[in-house]
Structure formats: structure tokens, C-alpha cells
Amino acid sequence: MKLIDKINEKLGGLVAALSRYPVTVIFLVAAAVVNTMAIEQDADYTRYLLTCLVGAFLGFTLQAVWERFFDKTSYRLAAMGLGLLLTLGYFLIVRQDTSTSMETWIRTSVALFALLMAYIWVPAIKSEISFNQSFMATFKAFFNALLFSGVLFAGITLIITAIDLLLFRVSENAYLHTLNIVGILFAPIYFLSLIPIYPGVSDKNRSPEQLEYNREKLARSCQCPRFLEVLISYIIIPLLTVYTVILVIYIARNITGDFWTDNRLEPMLVGFAIAVILIYILASNLENIIAKWYRKIFPKILVPIVIFQIVASALRIQDTGITHGRYYVIIFGVFAAISGILMCFMPVRKNGIIAALLIGFSVFSIIPPVDAFTISRSNQVGRLTETLVGNSMIQDDTVFPNASISEADKKIISDSVNYLAMMEYTSEISFLGKDFDLYQDFYDTFGFYRYEEGPHRYESIYLNLNPQSPIDISGYQTFVVENFYMQDDKMDPTICSFESNGKSYTLVREKTGRIGELVLTETDGQELMRINMQEVFDHFDTSQGGSYQVSKDYMNADEAMFTVENDKAKISMIAIFLAIEKSEVETTYNADFYVLVQIK
């Protein structure tokens, strides 16, 4: 009976969620339909999907506002109308773009995050419940929905697989459709069904029995499970303490050196700040000694660490300029520092102020002209223009190629153009033109090949032959493709055998030295030519002394050619693709070559 009652309760919660969040449900159904069309037609409906998601988030956030502050049905209808109007406004903005850019994705994601935080925060505004309780209820609902949805998807997937293997063929799209229905439709609705009805003005419209039921569900939802309490207090907090000690030791040892330039540390510090704030909120309702100790000590540790992170990120701007990523790192650091200071002095019941701050910073970061994208675009265009002007490479909105500028300026130009192209801003820059293509036009525009930052700041080289580039094969007797992969020990050492003027010759690769050699011999064993492959790769290693990657996109055949000649033979090697990948551990060499052989 208990099982049946539990099932009825869950089903009743789903039905209640449909009536509680009608606008959200409508948009979720629309999103599922749009995604179904995208799966079947293999088309891009991203802007429609994002619009539906924005409408769904607006729907449940405005519903929370109505429940907390209003009781009249007319106000609820007005809130629904406002949500529809804002969703329409969003669609009119994104439909102007021919494609969904990274900027649109990030802006939308930040806006959705702000709406979700508002949904959690609104019930706690001047309420008998705290933000900590609301956050706990949402936290539990999220992971419950994630677990149920995961099990449901896995179960349906197994059923589809069984039908496909045992009964009849099932379309491969069936798995995507299952994920679509479970992920976009079931999971969000089930999540919302687990959110309790918080105390608010709308309680005036409810019967005493409903109010009593809501209070009981609220108490269950806001209570921290024993499992989670043990996990936070006796596992997560001790682990975070050890991690903090490691960070503090590293910062103390490198405060006058690598700390300010170590790119690996920045995401670690941001992750640390997120973890500290998240655990602080989750531990706010716990009364054991470890949770109390954490709330007392960690905010004081958080503040100086994030201040160091803000300063380090600001210093790196001098080298990289402002990007949207760097903007968000700094603005999050400011938020974390303010939050840490507040946590040091205010009671845990006031944690809603932290949520309000987070919402404010999120909205600030996407509203022009102070948003991440307007500022980063302006900074990168200014950086690029200043460098071009300083090297006399631009006049009357025309760029004049110049390969003789300094390596530092080449890197600035490459970094800025790479970023502007990634964000799809190049069409808005007059001196680049609307049709500028990063891969095909960079060399012709600036006179040198673009640089790309490597993950370890070690120089790596990637070269590609333009497939449309003609190759002059006159005078050569043999044309063959050689695949050279340094770590492939199973490759056949013989590349080819051929005849010329009645004699037989063999071209082989020998595993001598670190990389190997290419050897041309007659059948009697007489060696005609030996090419050290290290010299071949060194010929293409154009970044000696640099701390960046170099990409040569669409080289012509002359640029891609390396020739060795003696009185017996001539061999030309044309790089189709070549990669010299350098890291802190080793350098690896891989390439595909056209090999042209001439016997004299």
C-alpha cells in the first residue's frame, strides 16, 4: 500500500506541476517538438529551441513571483503575458542572426542561470523561510529528477535495444527521441513537481487542508537528508580543507613568481571559490561542529584568495587583452570577494543577499554597453588596430601585409583575429571585410601565418597543404605518399619499390636516431641518398624561441616542399599535413608527405 501511495503521490505531483506552471509546460512541449523536428530533418532549429527554453524559465520564475507577492488571478495572467512578451522579444533578437553564435549561447545561458537563481531566491524575500531552505529544496529536487530521469532513459534504451536485437529493426533516431522526451519534457516537469509551494500572498486562495499539506511538504523538502549531512560534513569539507591547504602553500611559495602568470591556476581558484560558496549555503542549516567551523573559517580564507585571483587575472589582460572569458573570471572574482566579506559578518539566514548579488552580476554581464561581449569586442578590435597602426600596416581601411614585424606583434594580431573570428565579429570590422575567412585569408591579409596559443605555452606547428595547389612533377620518375607517424612502430619500413632506366630502386624508412631517416637504395644495396627526418621537420619548425602554436593553413606546394639533391638523385618531400606537437614532456612528429624521386 505504501508503494501505491508513493506512486499516486508522484503522479499527483506531476499533474499539479502541469496546472501550477502551464506556460513552462507549453514551452517545454514546444521545445520537445522542435528538437524532434531537428532530429528527423537534421536541421538547425537552435534559435527556436533557445526561445522555448527562455519562455519555460520565464514561466516558472514569474509563477514564483506571483505566488510570493500576489493572490489575484488577473495578476497571474498578467505575469504569464509578461513572460510571453519577453519571450517574443528574445526571439525577435535572435532571429536576426543567420546562425546561433557563441555570444548568443553564452548570453542566453547566463540569462537562464539568472532566472533560475531568481526562482530560488524569490520565495525567500521577506519570508519565514530562508534562502538556504529554498536552495536545499531545489538542490534535492534537481538530483532527484536527475536520478529518476537517468534511470528512466536507461530503461527505455534497454527496451529499444532488446526490440532492435530480438524483434525488428528500430531507427537509430529512437535513442535521440527518447533522450529528447526524457531530458526536455519529463525531467524539468518532474523537477518542478518536487518544488514545494512556499508561503506567500497567494496562500489566501488555498484551503486550510491545502495549507497544511503545503507546510508538511515544505518541511520535508527543506530538510537536509542525513546522507547529505554526512557527505558534506565528513567528506566534502575535509577534502576541501586539504585542497585549500595545497592552494595556500602554492600561493605562498610562488607569490613573487609563477603565481601571477600560471594559467593553470586560474580555473582552480575559480573552482575553489564556487565550491566554498556552494558548500557554505548547503551547510548553513547544519548544526554539527564541522559545519559551524566551516562557516566560521572558510569565508575568511576565501576573500584573500579571490583577491589574489582578481589581481592575477587583471595582470594577464596586459598580455591577452580582454576576452569574455577573462571578463567573467574577474567579475566572478569580485562577486566571490564581496560574498566572502558578507559571509564573515552576516548571519546565515541573510544568504539571500548572495543570491541577489549573483543575479545582479549576471544581468550586468549581458546588458550593453558594460556586458562581456561589447567590452571584449571593443578591446580586441582596439588592440588589433593599435598594433596595425604601430607597424604602418593599415591605411584608409586597407591592411598592407608585413612579415617583418616583431614576433610579439605577430602574436597580438593573431590572438586578436583568432578571438574575433571565433566570436564571429570579423564581418563588422571594416578593414577585414565581410567575407574575411580566418583560414584562407589570414596570410594574404597580414603577410604571416597565424599563431594559436598552446595548452602548455610550448610552440607547436600545424601545417596543411592547399589541396588546390598545383604540383610540378616534371623530371621526377616516381611519386608516392609517405605516412610518417613517430609513435607507430608497426609501420612497414618499405615505402615503395620502383624501376627507372632498367634498374630497380627501393625507398625505405629506417628507425635510426630519435625520429628516423628516409633512405633511397638500389637493389644491390648501394645507397643513393639518406635524408634525416629531423632536418625535414626542423625545416618546418618556424616558431623557434616562441611560446605559441603556428598554423599554416592552405600552404602552396612551394611552401610545403623540402628538397634534398646530390649527384645521384633528387628527392622532394611536400607536406600534405604536418604536426610538431611540443609539451613539457616531449615533442612528437607526425606528417603525411608526397615524395617525388628523380634518379640522375
Coordinates of C-alpha atoms in Angstrom, one line a residue:
M1 CA 0.0 0.0 0.0
K2 CA 2.8 2.4 0.8
L3 CA 4.3 1.8 -2.7
I4 CA 0.9 2.6 -4.3
D5 CA 0.5 5.7 -2.2
K6 CA 4.0 6.8 -3.1
I7 CA 3.3 6.3 -6.8
N8 CA 0.0 8.2 -6.5
E9 CA 1.8 11.0 -4.7
K10 CA 4.4 11.3 -7.5
L11 CA 1.7 11.2 -10.2
G12 CA -0.3 13.7 -8.3
G13 CA 2.8 16.0 -8.1
L14 CA 3.3 15.8 -11.9
V15 CA -0.4 16.7 -12.5
A16 CA -0.1 19.6 -10.0
A17 CA 3.0 20.8 -11.8
L18 CA 1.1 21.0 -15.1
S19 CA -1.5 23.3 -13.6
R20 CA 1.0 25.2 -11.5
Y21 CA 3.3 26.0 -14.4
P22 CA 1.2 26.0 -17.5
V23 CA 3.4 28.4 -19.5
T24 CA 6.5 26.4 -18.7
V25 CA 4.9 23.2 -19.7
I26 CA 3.7 24.6 -23.0
F27 CA 7.2 25.9 -23.9
L28 CA 8.7 22.5 -22.8
V29 CA 6.3 20.7 -25.1
A30 CA 7.2 23.1 -27.9
A31 CA 10.9 22.6 -27.2
A32 CA 10.5 18.8 -27.5
V33 CA 8.6 19.2 -30.8
V34 CA 11.3 21.5 -32.2
N35 CA 14.0 19.1 -31.1
T36 CA 12.1 16.2 -32.7
M37 CA 12.0 18.1 -36.0
A38 CA 15.7 18.8 -35.7
I39 CA 16.5 15.1 -35.2
E40 CA 14.3 13.9 -38.1
Q41 CA 15.3 16.7 -40.6
D42 CA 18.9 17.0 -39.4
A43 CA 18.3 20.8 -39.5
D44 CA 19.3 23.7 -37.2
Y45 CA 16.5 24.9 -35.1
T46 CA 18.7 26.2 -32.3
R47 CA 17.1 29.7 -32.1
Y48 CA 13.7 28.2 -31.7
L49 CA 14.9 25.7 -29.1
L50 CA 16.6 28.5 -27.1
T51 CA 13.4 30.6 -27.4
C52 CA 11.4 27.8 -25.9
L53 CA 13.8 27.4 -23.1
V54 CA 13.8 31.1 -22.3
G55 CA 10.0 31.0 -22.3
A56 CA 10.0 28.0 -19.9
F57 CA 12.4 29.6 -17.5
L58 CA 10.4 32.9 -17.5
G59 CA 7.3 30.9 -16.9
F60 CA 8.3 29.2 -13.7
T61 CA 10.2 32.3 -12.4
L62 CA 7.2 34.6 -12.8
Q63 CA 5.0 32.0 -11.3
A64 CA 7.2 32.1 -8.2
V65 CA 6.9 35.9 -8.1
W66 CA 3.1 35.7 -8.3
E67 CA 2.9 33.0 -5.5
R68 CA 5.1 35.1 -3.2
F69 CA 3.6 38.6 -3.7
F70 CA 0.2 38.3 -5.3
D71 CA -3.1 36.4 -5.0
K72 CA -5.4 37.7 -7.8
T73 CA -5.8 35.6 -10.9
S74 CA -5.6 38.7 -13.0
Y75 CA -2.1 39.3 -11.8
R76 CA -1.1 35.7 -12.6
L77 CA -2.5 36.2 -16.1
A78 CA -0.5 39.4 -16.4
A79 CA 2.7 37.6 -15.3
M80 CA 2.0 35.0 -18.0
G81 CA 1.5 37.7 -20.6
L82 CA 4.7 39.4 -19.5
G83 CA 6.6 36.1 -19.9
L84 CA 5.2 35.6 -23.4
L85 CA 6.1 39.2 -24.3
L86 CA 9.7 38.8 -23.1
T87 CA 10.0 35.5 -24.9
L88 CA 8.8 37.1 -28.1
G89 CA 11.3 39.9 -27.7
Y90 CA 14.1 37.4 -27.2
F91 CA 13.0 35.6 -30.4
L92 CA 12.9 38.8 -32.4
I93 CA 16.5 39.5 -31.3
V94 CA 18.0 36.1 -32.1
R95 CA 16.1 35.6 -35.4
Q96 CA 18.1 38.4 -36.9
D97 CA 21.3 36.3 -36.9
T98 CA 21.9 33.8 -39.7
S99 CA 23.4 31.4 -37.2
T100 CA 23.5 30.9 -33.5
S101 CA 26.8 32.4 -32.4
M102 CA 28.8 31.7 -29.3
E103 CA 27.8 35.1 -28.0
T104 CA 24.1 34.2 -28.3
W105 CA 24.7 30.9 -26.5
I106 CA 26.6 32.5 -23.6
R107 CA 24.2 35.4 -23.2
T108 CA 21.2 33.0 -23.2
S109 CA 22.9 30.6 -20.7
V110 CA 23.7 33.5 -18.3
A111 CA 20.2 34.8 -18.6
L112 CA 18.7 31.3 -17.9
F113 CA 21.1 31.0 -14.9
A114 CA 19.9 34.3 -13.5
L115 CA 16.3 33.3 -13.9
L116 CA 16.9 30.0 -12.1
M117 CA 18.6 31.8 -9.2
A118 CA 15.7 34.3 -9.1
Y119 CA 13.3 31.3 -8.9
I120 CA 15.2 30.0 -5.9
W121 CA 15.6 33.4 -4.3
V122 CA 12.1 35.0 -4.7
P123 CA 10.3 32.7 -2.2
A124 CA 12.8 33.7 0.5
I125 CA 12.3 37.5 0.1
K126 CA 10.9 38.8 3.4
S127 CA 9.6 35.3 4.1
E128 CA 9.5 33.0 7.0
I129 CA 11.8 30.6 5.1
S130 CA 15.4 31.4 4.3
F131 CA 17.3 31.3 1.0
N132 CA 19.2 28.3 2.5
Q133 CA 16.0 26.3 2.8
S134 CA 14.8 27.2 -0.7
F135 CA 18.2 26.3 -2.1
M136 CA 18.2 23.0 -0.3
A137 CA 14.8 22.1 -1.7
T138 CA 15.9 23.0 -5.2
F139 CA 19.2 21.1 -4.8
K140 CA 17.4 18.0 -3.7
A141 CA 14.8 18.3 -6.4
F142 CA 17.4 18.6 -9.1
F143 CA 19.3 15.5 -8.1
N144 CA 16.1 13.5 -7.6
A145 CA 14.9 14.5 -11.1
L146 CA 18.4 13.7 -12.5
L147 CA 18.3 10.2 -10.9
F148 CA 14.8 9.4 -11.9
S149 CA 15.4 10.7 -15.5
G150 CA 18.6 8.8 -15.8
V151 CA 17.0 5.5 -14.7
L152 CA 14.0 6.1 -17.0
F153 CA 16.2 6.8 -20.0
A154 CA 18.5 3.8 -19.3
G155 CA 15.4 1.6 -19.0
I156 CA 13.8 2.8 -22.2
T157 CA 17.1 2.5 -24.0
L158 CA 17.5 -1.2 -22.9
I159 CA 13.9 -1.9 -24.1
I160 CA 14.6 -0.3 -27.5
T161 CA 17.8 -2.2 -27.8
A162 CA 16.1 -5.5 -27.0
I163 CA 13.4 -4.8 -29.6
D164 CA 16.1 -3.9 -32.2
L165 CA 18.0 -7.1 -31.5
L166 CA 15.2 -9.6 -31.0
L167 CA 12.1 -8.5 -32.8
F168 CA 12.6 -5.9 -35.6
R169 CA 14.9 -3.1 -36.6
V170 CA 14.4 0.2 -34.8
S171 CA 15.5 3.5 -36.2
E172 CA 18.8 4.9 -34.7
N173 CA 16.9 8.1 -34.1
A174 CA 14.8 6.3 -31.5
Y175 CA 17.5 6.8 -28.9
L176 CA 17.7 10.5 -29.6
H177 CA 14.0 10.9 -29.4
T178 CA 14.0 9.1 -26.1
L179 CA 16.6 11.4 -24.7
N180 CA 14.7 14.4 -26.1
I181 CA 11.4 13.4 -24.4
V182 CA 13.0 12.4 -21.1
G183 CA 15.6 15.2 -21.0
I184 CA 13.5 18.1 -22.2
L185 CA 10.0 17.2 -21.2
F186 CA 9.9 14.7 -18.3
A187 CA 13.0 15.8 -16.3
P188 CA 12.1 19.5 -16.0
I189 CA 8.4 18.8 -15.2
Y190 CA 9.3 16.2 -12.6
F191 CA 11.9 18.7 -11.1
L192 CA 9.2 21.3 -10.8
S193 CA 6.7 18.8 -9.3
L194 CA 9.2 18.4 -6.4
I195 CA 9.4 22.1 -5.6
P196 CA 7.1 22.9 -2.6
I197 CA 4.6 25.7 -2.6
Y198 CA 6.3 28.3 -0.4
P199 CA 4.5 30.7 1.9
G200 CA 3.2 33.8 0.1
V201 CA 0.3 36.1 -0.5
S202 CA -1.3 33.5 -2.8
D203 CA -2.0 31.3 0.3
K204 CA -5.1 33.4 0.7
N205 CA -6.7 31.4 -2.2
R206 CA -6.0 28.0 -0.5
S207 CA -8.0 25.9 1.9
P208 CA -6.7 25.1 5.4
E209 CA -6.2 21.5 4.3
Q210 CA -4.1 22.6 1.3
L211 CA -2.0 24.9 3.5
E212 CA -1.3 22.1 6.0
Y213 CA -0.3 19.8 3.2
N214 CA 2.0 22.5 1.7
R215 CA 3.6 23.1 5.1
E216 CA 4.3 19.4 5.5
K217 CA 5.8 19.1 2.0
L218 CA 7.8 22.3 2.6
A219 CA 9.3 20.9 5.8
R220 CA 10.3 17.6 4.1
S221 CA 11.8 19.4 1.1
C222 CA 13.9 21.9 3.0
Q223 CA 15.2 19.3 5.5
C224 CA 18.8 18.2 4.8
P225 CA 18.9 14.4 4.4
R226 CA 21.2 12.5 6.8
F227 CA 23.2 11.1 3.9
L228 CA 23.8 14.6 2.5
E229 CA 24.8 15.9 6.0
V230 CA 27.4 13.2 6.4
L231 CA 28.6 13.7 2.9
I232 CA 29.1 17.5 3.4
S233 CA 30.4 17.4 7.0
Y234 CA 32.7 14.4 7.0
I235 CA 33.8 14.0 3.4
I236 CA 33.5 17.2 1.3
I237 CA 34.6 19.7 3.9
P238 CA 37.7 17.7 4.9
L239 CA 38.6 17.2 1.2
L240 CA 38.1 20.9 0.5
T241 CA 40.3 21.7 3.6
V242 CA 43.2 19.7 2.2
Y243 CA 42.7 21.3 -1.3
T244 CA 42.7 24.7 0.4
V245 CA 46.0 23.9 2.2
I246 CA 47.6 22.9 -1.1
L247 CA 46.4 26.2 -2.7
V248 CA 47.7 28.3 0.1
I249 CA 51.1 26.6 0.2
Y250 CA 51.4 27.1 -3.6
I251 CA 50.4 30.7 -3.4
A252 CA 52.8 31.4 -0.5
R253 CA 55.7 29.7 -2.4
N254 CA 55.1 31.4 -5.7
I255 CA 53.7 34.8 -4.7
T256 CA 56.7 36.6 -6.1
G257 CA 57.0 34.4 -9.2
D258 CA 54.8 31.9 -11.2
F259 CA 51.5 32.7 -9.4
W260 CA 50.9 35.8 -11.5
T261 CA 51.5 34.1 -14.8
D262 CA 50.4 30.4 -14.3
N263 CA 47.3 29.9 -16.5
R264 CA 46.6 26.5 -14.9
L265 CA 45.9 28.2 -11.5
E266 CA 43.1 30.5 -12.6
P267 CA 40.4 27.8 -13.2
M268 CA 41.5 26.1 -10.0
L269 CA 40.9 29.3 -8.0
V270 CA 37.5 29.9 -9.7
G271 CA 36.5 26.3 -8.9
F272 CA 37.6 26.7 -5.3
A273 CA 35.5 29.9 -4.9
I274 CA 32.4 28.2 -6.4
A275 CA 32.9 25.2 -4.1
V276 CA 33.4 27.3 -1.0
I277 CA 30.2 29.4 -1.6
L278 CA 28.1 26.3 -2.6
I279 CA 29.1 24.3 0.4
Y280 CA 28.6 27.3 2.7
I281 CA 25.0 27.6 1.6
L282 CA 24.4 23.8 1.9
A283 CA 26.0 23.8 5.3
S284 CA 24.0 26.8 6.6
N285 CA 21.3 24.5 8.0
L286 CA 23.7 22.1 9.7
E287 CA 24.5 22.4 13.3
N288 CA 27.3 19.9 13.8
I289 CA 30.7 21.2 14.9
I290 CA 32.4 20.7 11.5
A291 CA 29.7 22.7 9.7
K292 CA 30.0 25.5 12.2
W293 CA 33.7 25.5 12.0
Y294 CA 33.5 25.7 8.2
R295 CA 31.1 28.6 8.2
K296 CA 33.4 30.5 10.6
I297 CA 36.8 29.9 8.9
F298 CA 36.3 29.4 5.2
P299 CA 34.8 32.8 4.3
K300 CA 37.9 34.4 5.8
I301 CA 40.2 32.2 3.6
L302 CA 38.1 32.8 0.5
V303 CA 38.4 36.6 0.5
P304 CA 42.3 36.9 0.2
I305 CA 42.5 34.0 -2.3
V306 CA 39.9 35.5 -4.7
I307 CA 41.5 39.0 -4.4
F308 CA 44.8 37.4 -5.5
Q309 CA 42.9 35.8 -8.4
I310 CA 41.4 39.1 -9.5
V311 CA 44.8 40.8 -9.5
A312 CA 46.4 37.9 -11.4
S313 CA 43.6 37.9 -14.0
A314 CA 43.8 41.7 -14.4
L315 CA 47.6 41.4 -15.0
R316 CA 47.1 38.8 -17.7
I317 CA 44.9 41.2 -19.6
Q318 CA 48.0 43.1 -20.4
D319 CA 49.2 40.1 -22.5
T320 CA 45.9 38.8 -23.9
G321 CA 43.6 41.8 -23.9
I322 CA 40.0 41.4 -22.6
T323 CA 38.0 38.4 -23.7
H324 CA 34.6 37.4 -22.5
G325 CA 36.2 34.5 -20.5
R326 CA 38.6 36.8 -18.7
Y327 CA 35.7 39.3 -18.1
Y328 CA 33.6 36.6 -16.4
V329 CA 36.6 35.3 -14.4
I330 CA 37.2 38.8 -13.0
I331 CA 33.5 39.7 -12.4
F332 CA 33.0 36.3 -10.6
G333 CA 36.1 37.1 -8.5
V334 CA 34.5 40.4 -7.5
F335 CA 31.3 38.6 -6.6
A336 CA 33.1 36.0 -4.6
A337 CA 35.1 38.6 -2.7
I338 CA 32.0 40.6 -1.8
S339 CA 30.2 37.4 -0.8
G340 CA 33.1 36.3 1.3
I341 CA 33.1 39.5 3.2
L342 CA 29.4 39.3 3.7
M343 CA 29.6 35.7 4.9
C344 CA 32.2 36.8 7.5
F345 CA 29.7 39.2 9.2
M346 CA 26.1 38.5 8.4
P347 CA 24.0 35.6 9.8
V348 CA 23.4 32.6 7.5
R349 CA 19.7 33.5 7.3
K350 CA 20.7 36.5 5.2
N351 CA 22.4 34.4 2.5
G352 CA 19.7 35.6 0.1
I353 CA 21.8 38.7 -0.4
I354 CA 24.4 36.5 -2.0
A355 CA 21.8 35.2 -4.5
A356 CA 20.7 38.8 -5.2
L357 CA 24.3 39.8 -5.9
L358 CA 24.8 36.8 -8.2
I359 CA 21.7 37.7 -10.1
G360 CA 22.8 41.3 -10.3
F361 CA 26.3 40.5 -11.6
S362 CA 24.8 38.0 -14.2
V363 CA 22.4 40.6 -15.6
F364 CA 25.2 43.2 -15.5
S365 CA 27.4 41.0 -17.7
I366 CA 24.9 40.6 -20.5
I367 CA 23.4 44.2 -20.8
P368 CA 25.3 46.6 -23.2
P369 CA 27.4 48.6 -23.1
V370 CA 29.0 47.1 -20.0
D371 CA 28.5 43.4 -21.0
A372 CA 31.3 40.9 -21.5
F373 CA 30.9 40.9 -25.3
T374 CA 30.7 44.6 -26.0
I375 CA 33.8 45.3 -23.9
S376 CA 35.8 42.3 -25.2
R377 CA 35.0 43.1 -28.8
S378 CA 35.9 46.8 -28.4
N379 CA 39.1 45.9 -26.6
Q380 CA 40.3 43.3 -29.1
V381 CA 39.5 45.5 -32.1
G382 CA 41.3 48.3 -30.4
R383 CA 44.3 46.1 -29.7
L384 CA 44.4 44.9 -33.3
T385 CA 44.0 48.4 -34.8
E386 CA 46.7 49.8 -32.5
T387 CA 49.2 47.1 -33.4
L388 CA 48.5 47.5 -37.2
V389 CA 48.8 51.3 -36.9
G390 CA 52.0 51.0 -34.9
N391 CA 53.6 48.9 -37.7
S392 CA 52.2 51.0 -40.5
M393 CA 50.1 48.1 -41.8
I394 CA 46.8 50.0 -42.2
Q395 CA 45.8 53.0 -44.2
D396 CA 42.4 54.1 -45.4
D397 CA 40.8 50.9 -44.0
T398 CA 43.2 48.8 -46.1
V399 CA 45.6 46.4 -44.5
F400 CA 49.1 46.0 -46.0
P401 CA 50.9 42.7 -45.4
N402 CA 54.1 42.9 -43.4
A403 CA 56.1 39.8 -42.4
S404 CA 58.9 41.7 -40.9
I405 CA 57.2 42.9 -37.7
S406 CA 58.2 41.6 -34.3
E407 CA 57.1 38.2 -33.1
A408 CA 55.3 39.9 -30.2
D409 CA 53.2 42.0 -32.6
K410 CA 52.5 39.0 -34.8
K411 CA 51.2 37.2 -31.7
I412 CA 49.0 40.1 -30.7
I413 CA 47.5 40.3 -34.2
S414 CA 47.0 36.5 -34.4
D415 CA 45.4 36.3 -30.9
S416 CA 43.0 39.2 -31.6
V417 CA 42.0 38.0 -35.1
N418 CA 41.5 34.4 -33.7
Y419 CA 39.2 35.7 -31.0
L420 CA 37.3 38.0 -33.2
A421 CA 36.8 35.2 -35.8
M422 CA 35.7 32.7 -33.1
M423 CA 33.1 35.2 -31.9
E424 CA 32.0 36.0 -35.5
Y425 CA 32.9 39.6 -35.2
T426 CA 35.2 39.9 -38.2
S427 CA 32.4 40.9 -40.6
E428 CA 31.8 44.0 -38.5
I429 CA 35.5 45.2 -38.9
S430 CA 35.7 47.4 -42.0
F431 CA 39.4 46.8 -42.8
L432 CA 38.9 43.0 -42.7
G433 CA 35.8 42.9 -44.8
K434 CA 32.5 41.0 -44.5
D435 CA 33.9 37.9 -46.2
F436 CA 37.1 37.5 -44.3
D437 CA 38.0 33.9 -43.7
L438 CA 40.4 33.1 -40.9
Y439 CA 41.8 30.0 -42.5
Q440 CA 42.1 31.2 -46.1
D441 CA 42.7 34.9 -45.9
F442 CA 44.9 35.5 -42.8
Y443 CA 48.3 35.0 -44.6
D444 CA 47.3 37.1 -47.6
T445 CA 45.9 39.9 -45.3
F446 CA 48.8 40.2 -42.8
G447 CA 51.8 38.6 -44.6
F448 CA 52.4 35.9 -42.0
Y449 CA 50.7 32.8 -40.6
R450 CA 48.5 32.9 -37.6
Y451 CA 49.6 31.8 -34.2
E452 CA 47.4 29.8 -31.8
E453 CA 48.0 29.6 -28.0
G454 CA 49.1 26.1 -27.0
P455 CA 47.7 24.5 -23.8
H456 CA 51.2 24.4 -22.2
R457 CA 52.5 27.6 -23.8
Y458 CA 55.0 25.5 -25.8
E459 CA 55.4 26.1 -29.6
S460 CA 53.6 23.6 -31.7
I461 CA 53.3 23.6 -35.5
Y462 CA 50.4 22.5 -37.7
L463 CA 50.7 22.7 -41.4
N464 CA 48.3 21.9 -44.2
L465 CA 48.7 21.8 -48.0
N466 CA 46.2 23.6 -50.1
P467 CA 44.5 20.8 -52.0
Q468 CA 44.0 23.1 -55.0
S469 CA 47.7 24.0 -55.2
P470 CA 49.3 22.5 -58.4
I471 CA 52.5 20.4 -58.0
D472 CA 55.1 20.4 -60.7
I473 CA 56.2 16.7 -61.2
S474 CA 58.3 17.2 -64.4
G475 CA 61.7 15.5 -64.2
Y476 CA 60.7 13.0 -61.5
Q477 CA 60.3 9.3 -62.1
T478 CA 58.3 8.3 -59.1
F479 CA 55.5 9.9 -57.0
V480 CA 54.4 8.2 -53.7
V481 CA 52.7 9.1 -50.4
E482 CA 54.7 8.6 -47.2
N483 CA 52.8 8.4 -43.9
F484 CA 55.2 9.3 -41.0
Y485 CA 53.9 8.8 -37.5
M486 CA 56.6 8.9 -34.8
Q487 CA 54.8 6.6 -32.3
D488 CA 53.7 4.0 -34.9
D489 CA 56.3 1.2 -34.6
K490 CA 54.3 -1.2 -36.7
M491 CA 54.5 0.7 -40.0
D492 CA 56.1 -1.2 -42.9
P493 CA 59.6 0.2 -43.3
T494 CA 59.4 -0.2 -47.1
I495 CA 57.7 2.8 -48.7
C496 CA 57.9 1.7 -52.3
S497 CA 60.0 -0.1 -54.9
F498 CA 60.2 1.2 -58.5
E499 CA 62.2 0.9 -61.7
S500 CA 64.0 3.6 -63.7
N501 CA 66.2 3.1 -66.8
G502 CA 66.2 -0.7 -66.3
K503 CA 67.3 -0.5 -62.6
S504 CA 65.3 -1.3 -59.5
Y505 CA 65.3 1.1 -56.5
T506 CA 63.8 0.9 -53.0
L507 CA 62.7 3.8 -50.8
V508 CA 62.6 2.8 -47.1
R509 CA 62.3 4.4 -43.7
E510 CA 64.9 3.4 -41.1
K511 CA 64.3 3.8 -37.4
T512 CA 67.6 5.4 -36.6
G513 CA 68.1 8.2 -34.1
R514 CA 65.1 9.7 -32.4
I515 CA 63.0 10.2 -35.4
G516 CA 64.4 8.2 -38.2
E517 CA 65.7 8.5 -41.8
L518 CA 64.5 8.2 -45.3
V519 CA 66.8 6.0 -47.4
L520 CA 67.0 5.5 -51.2
T521 CA 68.9 2.4 -52.4
E522 CA 69.5 0.3 -55.5
T523 CA 68.6 -3.4 -55.3
D524 CA 72.3 -4.2 -54.9
G525 CA 72.3 -2.3 -51.7
Q526 CA 74.1 0.8 -52.9
E527 CA 72.8 3.8 -51.1
L528 CA 72.0 6.8 -53.3
M529 CA 70.6 9.2 -50.7
R530 CA 69.8 9.4 -47.0
I531 CA 67.5 12.1 -45.5
N532 CA 67.4 12.8 -41.8
M533 CA 63.8 13.3 -40.9
Q534 CA 64.8 15.6 -38.0
E535 CA 66.1 18.0 -40.6
V536 CA 62.9 17.8 -42.5
F537 CA 60.8 18.7 -39.5
D538 CA 63.2 21.3 -38.4
H539 CA 62.8 23.0 -41.8
F540 CA 59.1 23.5 -41.0
D541 CA 59.6 24.4 -37.3
T542 CA 59.2 28.1 -37.8
S543 CA 58.4 29.0 -34.2
Q544 CA 61.9 28.6 -32.7
G545 CA 62.0 30.5 -29.5
G546 CA 58.3 31.3 -29.5
S547 CA 55.7 30.4 -26.9
Y548 CA 52.8 29.8 -29.2
Q549 CA 51.4 27.4 -31.8
V550 CA 51.7 28.2 -35.5
S551 CA 49.1 27.1 -38.1
K552 CA 49.8 27.4 -41.8
D553 CA 46.5 26.8 -43.4
Y554 CA 46.5 26.0 -47.1
M555 CA 50.2 26.3 -47.9
N556 CA 51.0 26.2 -51.6
A557 CA 53.2 23.4 -52.9
D558 CA 56.4 25.6 -52.9
E559 CA 56.0 26.5 -49.3
A560 CA 55.3 22.9 -48.3
M561 CA 58.3 21.4 -50.2
F562 CA 61.6 20.2 -48.8
T563 CA 64.2 19.1 -51.3
V564 CA 67.5 17.2 -51.0
E565 CA 69.7 16.7 -54.0
N566 CA 73.1 15.1 -54.8
D567 CA 74.9 13.9 -57.9
K568 CA 72.9 10.6 -57.9
A569 CA 69.3 11.5 -57.0
K570 CA 66.9 14.3 -56.1
I571 CA 64.1 13.8 -53.6
S572 CA 61.4 16.4 -52.9
M573 CA 59.0 16.0 -50.0
I574 CA 55.8 18.0 -50.0
A575 CA 54.0 18.2 -46.6
I576 CA 50.3 17.3 -47.0
F577 CA 49.8 17.6 -43.3
L578 CA 52.5 18.1 -40.7
A579 CA 52.2 18.3 -36.9
I580 CA 55.0 19.1 -34.4
E581 CA 53.4 18.9 -31.0
K582 CA 55.5 20.2 -28.1
S583 CA 54.7 19.8 -24.5
E584 CA 56.5 19.8 -21.2
V585 CA 57.2 16.1 -21.6
E586 CA 58.3 15.6 -25.2
T587 CA 58.0 16.6 -28.8
T588 CA 56.2 14.4 -31.2
Y589 CA 56.4 14.5 -35.0
N590 CA 53.7 13.3 -37.4
A591 CA 53.2 14.0 -41.1
D592 CA 51.9 12.9 -44.4
F593 CA 54.2 13.7 -47.4
Y594 CA 54.1 13.5 -51.2
V595 CA 57.5 12.1 -52.1
L596 CA 58.9 12.8 -55.6
V597 CA 62.0 10.9 -56.6
Q598 CA 64.4 11.7 -59.5
I599 CA 67.2 9.3 -60.5
K600 CA 70.1 11.0 -62.3

